[in-house]
Coordinates of C-alpha atoms in Angstrom, one line a residue:
X1 CA -20.5 -15.0 13.4
X2 CA -21.9 -11.6 12.7
X3 CA -24.7 -9.9 15.1
X4 CA -26.8 -6.5 13.3
X5 CA -27.6 -5.3 16.7
X6 CA -24.2 -5.3 18.1
X7 CA -24.1 -1.5 16.9
X8 CA -27.0 -0.4 18.5
X9 CA -26.7 -2.5 22.2
X10 CA -23.4 -0.7 22.1
X11 CA -23.9 2.5 21.0
X12 CA -27.1 2.2 24.4
X13 CA -24.4 1.1 26.4
X14 CA -22.1 4.1 25.5
X15 CA -24.6 6.4 25.7
X16 CA -26.4 6.0 29.1
X17 CA -23.4 3.6 30.9
X18 CA -20.1 4.3 30.2
X19 CA -20.5 7.9 31.3
X20 CA -20.5 6.3 34.8
X21 CA -17.9 4.0 34.4
X22 CA -14.2 5.1 33.8
X23 CA -13.5 3.1 31.0
X24 CA -11.3 3.8 27.9
X25 CA -13.2 2.2 24.5
X26 CA -11.2 1.3 21.8
X27 CA -12.8 -0.5 18.7
X28 CA -10.3 -1.8 15.9
X29 CA -10.7 -3.5 12.6
X30 CA -8.9 -3.6 9.5
X31 CA -11.2 -3.3 6.8
X32 CA -11.8 0.5 6.6
X33 CA -15.0 0.6 4.6
X34 CA -16.4 -2.0 7.6
X35 CA -15.4 1.0 9.9
X36 CA -16.3 4.0 8.1
X37 CA -19.8 2.2 7.7
X38 CA -20.5 2.0 11.4
X39 CA -18.7 5.4 12.9
X40 CA -18.8 7.9 10.1
X41 CA -22.2 7.4 8.0
X42 CA -24.6 9.9 9.8
X43 CA -27.7 6.6 9.8
X44 CA -24.8 4.6 11.9
X45 CA -25.6 4.0 15.3
X46 CA -22.6 4.9 16.6
X47 CA -21.8 8.2 14.4
X48 CA -20.5 10.6 16.5
X49 CA -19.4 8.3 19.3
X50 CA -16.1 8.5 18.2
X51 CA -14.2 11.0 20.0
X52 CA -10.6 9.8 18.2
X53 CA -10.1 8.5 14.9
X54 CA -6.8 7.4 13.8
X55 CA -6.2 5.8 10.6
X56 CA -2.6 3.4 10.7
X57 CA -0.9 3.1 7.6
X58 CA 2.1 0.8 6.8
X59 CA 5.0 0.9 8.1
X60 CA 8.2 1.9 6.6
X61 CA 10.9 0.3 6.2
X62 CA 13.0 1.6 9.1
X63 CA 10.3 -0.1 11.8
X64 CA 10.9 -3.2 9.9
X65 CA 14.1 -3.8 10.6
X66 CA 14.1 -2.9 14.4
X67 CA 10.9 -5.7 14.5
X68 CA 13.2 -8.2 12.5
X69 CA 16.2 -7.3 14.1
X70 CA 17.7 -6.7 11.1
X71 CA 20.6 -4.2 9.9
X72 CA 19.1 -1.2 7.5
X73 CA 22.1 -0.6 5.4
X74 CA 22.1 -4.2 4.2
X75 CA 20.7 -5.1 0.7
X76 CA 19.3 -8.1 1.7
X77 CA 16.8 -6.0 4.5
X78 CA 15.9 -4.3 2.1
X79 CA 14.7 -7.4 -0.6
X80 CA 12.5 -8.6 2.2
X81 CA 11.2 -6.1 3.2
X82 CA 10.2 -5.2 -0.5
X83 CA 8.4 -8.6 0.0
X84 CA 6.0 -7.8 2.7
X85 CA 5.3 -4.5 2.4
X86 CA 4.5 -2.3 5.6
X87 CA 2.1 -5.0 7.5
X88 CA 3.7 -6.2 10.7
X89 CA 1.1 -9.3 10.1
X90 CA 3.1 -10.0 7.1
X91 CA 6.1 -9.5 8.9
X92 CA 5.4 -12.5 10.8
X93 CA 5.5 -14.6 8.4
X94 CA 8.9 -14.0 6.6
X95 CA 11.7 -17.2 8.1
X96 CA 14.9 -17.2 7.7
X97 CA 14.9 -18.6 4.5
X98 CA 17.4 -17.8 1.5
X99 CA 15.8 -14.6 -0.3
X100 CA 14.3 -16.6 -3.5
X101 CA 12.9 -19.2 -1.6
X102 CA 11.1 -16.7 0.8
X103 CA 9.6 -14.9 -2.2
X104 CA 8.2 -18.6 -3.5
X105 CA 6.9 -19.7 0.1
X106 CA 5.3 -16.6 0.6
X107 CA 3.1 -16.4 -3.4
X108 CA 4.1 -18.8 -5.8
X109 CA 4.0 -22.0 -4.4
X110 CA 0.2 -23.9 -5.0
X111 CA -0.6 -22.9 -1.5
X112 CA 0.8 -19.8 -1.2
X113 CA -0.3 -17.8 2.1
X114 CA -0.3 -14.9 0.2
X115 CA -0.8 -15.6 -3.2
X116 CA -4.9 -14.7 -2.5
X117 CA -3.7 -11.9 -0.4
X118 CA -5.5 -8.7 -2.7
X119 CA -8.3 -10.7 -3.8
X120 CA -9.4 -11.3 0.0
X121 CA -8.5 -7.4 0.7
X122 CA -11.1 -6.1 -1.6
X123 CA -13.6 -8.6 -0.9
X124 CA -13.0 -7.4 2.9
X125 CA -13.6 -3.6 2.2
X126 CA -16.3 -4.5 -0.1
X127 CA -15.2 -3.8 -3.5
X128 CA -16.4 -6.0 -6.2
X129 CA -16.5 -5.6 -9.9
X130 CA -14.2 -6.5 -12.6
X131 CA -12.5 -2.3 -12.5
X132 CA -11.6 -1.9 -8.9
X133 CA -9.0 -5.2 -9.9
X134 CA -8.1 -4.4 -13.1
X135 CA -6.7 -0.7 -11.9
X136 CA -4.6 -2.2 -9.7
X137 CA -3.0 -4.9 -12.2
X138 CA -2.3 -2.0 -14.5
X139 CA -0.8 0.2 -12.2
X140 CA 1.2 -2.7 -10.9
X141 CA 2.9 -2.8 -14.1
X142 CA 3.9 0.4 -14.4
X143 CA 0.5 2.1 -16.4
X144 CA 0.4 4.7 -13.9
X145 CA -1.7 7.6 -16.2
X146 CA -5.4 8.0 -15.4
X147 CA -6.0 8.7 -19.5
X148 CA -3.7 5.2 -20.4
X149 CA -5.5 3.6 -18.0
X150 CA -8.9 4.5 -19.4
X151 CA -7.6 3.3 -22.9
X152 CA -6.5 -0.3 -21.7
X153 CA -9.2 -0.7 -20.3
X154 CA -11.1 0.9 -23.2
X155 CA -14.0 2.8 -21.2
X156 CA -14.4 6.9 -20.5
X157 CA -11.8 8.0 -18.3
X158 CA -14.9 10.0 -16.7
X159 CA -15.9 6.6 -15.7
X160 CA -12.3 5.3 -13.5
X161 CA -12.5 8.9 -11.2
X162 CA -14.8 6.5 -8.4
X163 CA -13.2 3.7 -8.5
X164 CA -9.8 5.5 -8.4
X165 CA -11.4 7.8 -5.8
X166 CA -12.4 4.2 -4.2
X167 CA -9.1 2.6 -4.1
X168 CA -7.1 6.1 -3.2
X169 CA -9.3 6.6 -0.3
X170 CA -8.6 2.8 0.5
X171 CA -4.8 3.0 1.1
X172 CA -4.8 1.3 -1.7
X173 CA -3.0 3.8 -4.5
X174 CA -1.9 6.7 -4.5
X175 CA -1.8 9.9 -6.8
X176 CA 1.1 11.3 -7.1
X177 CA 1.7 14.8 -8.3
X178 CA 5.3 17.1 -9.6
X179 CA 7.5 18.6 -6.9
X180 CA 6.1 22.8 -6.9
X181 CA 2.0 22.1 -7.8
X182 CA -1.1 21.6 -5.9
X183 CA -3.6 18.7 -6.3
X184 CA -6.0 21.6 -7.2
X185 CA -4.5 23.2 -9.8
X186 CA -2.2 20.2 -11.2
X187 CA -3.5 18.1 -14.6
X188 CA -0.6 15.9 -14.7
X189 CA -1.2 13.0 -11.9
X190 CA 0.1 9.3 -11.5
X191 CA -0.8 7.0 -9.5
X192 CA 1.4 4.3 -7.9
X193 CA 0.5 1.1 -5.1
X194 CA 1.0 2.4 -1.6
X195 CA 2.4 -1.1 -0.4
X196 CA 5.2 -3.3 -1.3
X197 CA 3.9 -6.6 -0.9
X198 CA 0.2 -5.5 -2.9
X199 CA 2.9 -3.7 -5.2
X200 CA 4.7 -6.9 -5.9
X201 CA 1.7 -9.0 -6.2
X202 CA 0.3 -7.0 -9.2
X203 CA 3.9 -6.0 -10.8
X204 CA 5.6 -9.0 -10.0
X205 CA 3.7 -12.3 -9.3
X206 CA 0.8 -11.9 -11.6
X207 CA 2.6 -11.6 -14.6
X208 CA 5.2 -14.7 -13.7
X209 CA 3.5 -16.9 -11.5
X210 CA 2.9 -19.4 -13.8
X211 CA 6.5 -20.2 -15.0
X212 CA 8.6 -18.9 -12.4
X213 CA 9.0 -22.5 -12.0
X214 CA 11.0 -22.8 -14.4
X215 CA 13.0 -19.8 -13.8
X216 CA 16.8 -20.3 -13.2
X217 CA 18.0 -18.5 -9.8
X218 CA 19.6 -15.8 -11.9
X219 CA 16.3 -14.8 -13.6
X220 CA 14.1 -15.0 -10.3
X221 CA 16.8 -12.3 -8.5
X222 CA 17.0 -10.1 -11.6
X223 CA 12.9 -9.8 -11.0
X224 CA 13.3 -9.6 -7.1
X225 CA 16.0 -6.5 -7.7
X226 CA 13.0 -4.6 -10.9
X227 CA 11.0 -4.7 -7.8
X228 CA 13.3 -3.6 -4.9
X229 CA 14.3 -1.0 -6.8
X230 CA 10.8 1.4 -7.4
X231 CA 10.3 0.4 -4.2
X232 CA 13.7 2.1 -2.7
X233 CA 12.5 4.9 -4.8
X234 CA 9.7 5.2 -2.7
X235 CA 11.2 4.4 0.8
X236 CA 14.3 7.8 -0.5
X237 CA 10.8 9.6 -1.1
X238 CA 10.5 8.9 2.8
X239 CA 13.2 10.3 4.1
X240 CA 12.4 13.6 2.9
X241 CA 8.7 14.2 3.9
X242 CA 8.6 16.9 1.7
X243 CA 10.1 15.1 -1.5
X244 CA 8.1 14.6 -4.6
X245 CA 8.4 13.1 -8.1
X246 CA 9.2 15.7 -10.9
X247 CA 8.0 14.6 -14.5
X248 CA 7.8 16.8 -18.1
X249 CA 8.1 15.8 -21.5
X250 CA 11.8 13.8 -22.1
X251 CA 12.5 14.7 -18.2
X252 CA 11.9 12.2 -15.4
X253 CA 13.6 13.2 -11.3
X254 CA 12.7 10.7 -8.6
X255 CA 13.1 13.0 -5.8
X256 CA 13.0 16.5 -5.1
X257 CA 13.2 17.8 -2.1
X258 CA 12.5 21.8 -0.4
X259 CA 15.5 21.4 2.2
X260 CA 15.2 25.1 3.1
X261 CA 14.1 28.3 1.8
X262 CA 16.9 28.5 -0.9
X263 CA 17.7 24.7 -1.4
X264 CA 16.5 22.1 -3.1
X265 CA 18.0 18.4 -3.3
X266 CA 17.7 17.1 -7.0
X267 CA 18.6 13.1 -6.8
X268 CA 18.2 10.1 -8.9
X269 CA 17.8 6.8 -6.4
X270 CA 19.3 4.0 -8.2
X271 CA 19.0 0.0 -6.8
X272 CA 22.6 -2.1 -6.8

């Protein structure tokens, strides 16, 4: 049920009654597009009424282990995290099942609860059309350069600027540049899916959903490990906030971090 008059009613209450009350009004929503349209658009009734904006990003692996009472140094803990990412609502869906059964129940069963989650997210954010979904599909499969994405889609590179920026603003994908360069000056860009659950969906579920039931347990586990290895690299960079990838022709380094003025950490991040 929706009521188009609610923003105007809230505006009147905030402007005329709230100043006389000792009340803290907190408004939250899972749709960033909806929250933006109600509070940050210049023609919205509630524009200028929000005194503080808090954009919550996916929580890290450390918080997942605390919430689920798991050992942070156990590989099985990270495998579980790689399936559900940093969204606490997804954490509640995990049981005590063996990891392959968890993946099957969450994503690959005909009635799996997360089998259509990305489409729901895009719809809730008001993103329609084939281009944004196709971009997520390609990036999830490892097609990370803007030129390669445009080539696969058969569209001019310039036509992707708006959907790429839209997906980036919503936090669904992230833009990466080599360590030591800036967004304004760098001509080298890679895109990746931000959250692990979404990455697993586009990188593993979509390409293998039809064949998953006939794969052997060894084959299924190999696919999970491939996904976890990519997420492990991302997690290692999260541990060092100043870090980034570095790449050039015939060279790619998983992690470079500025530890001090004259000290760099250069590392490869491997999952076993």
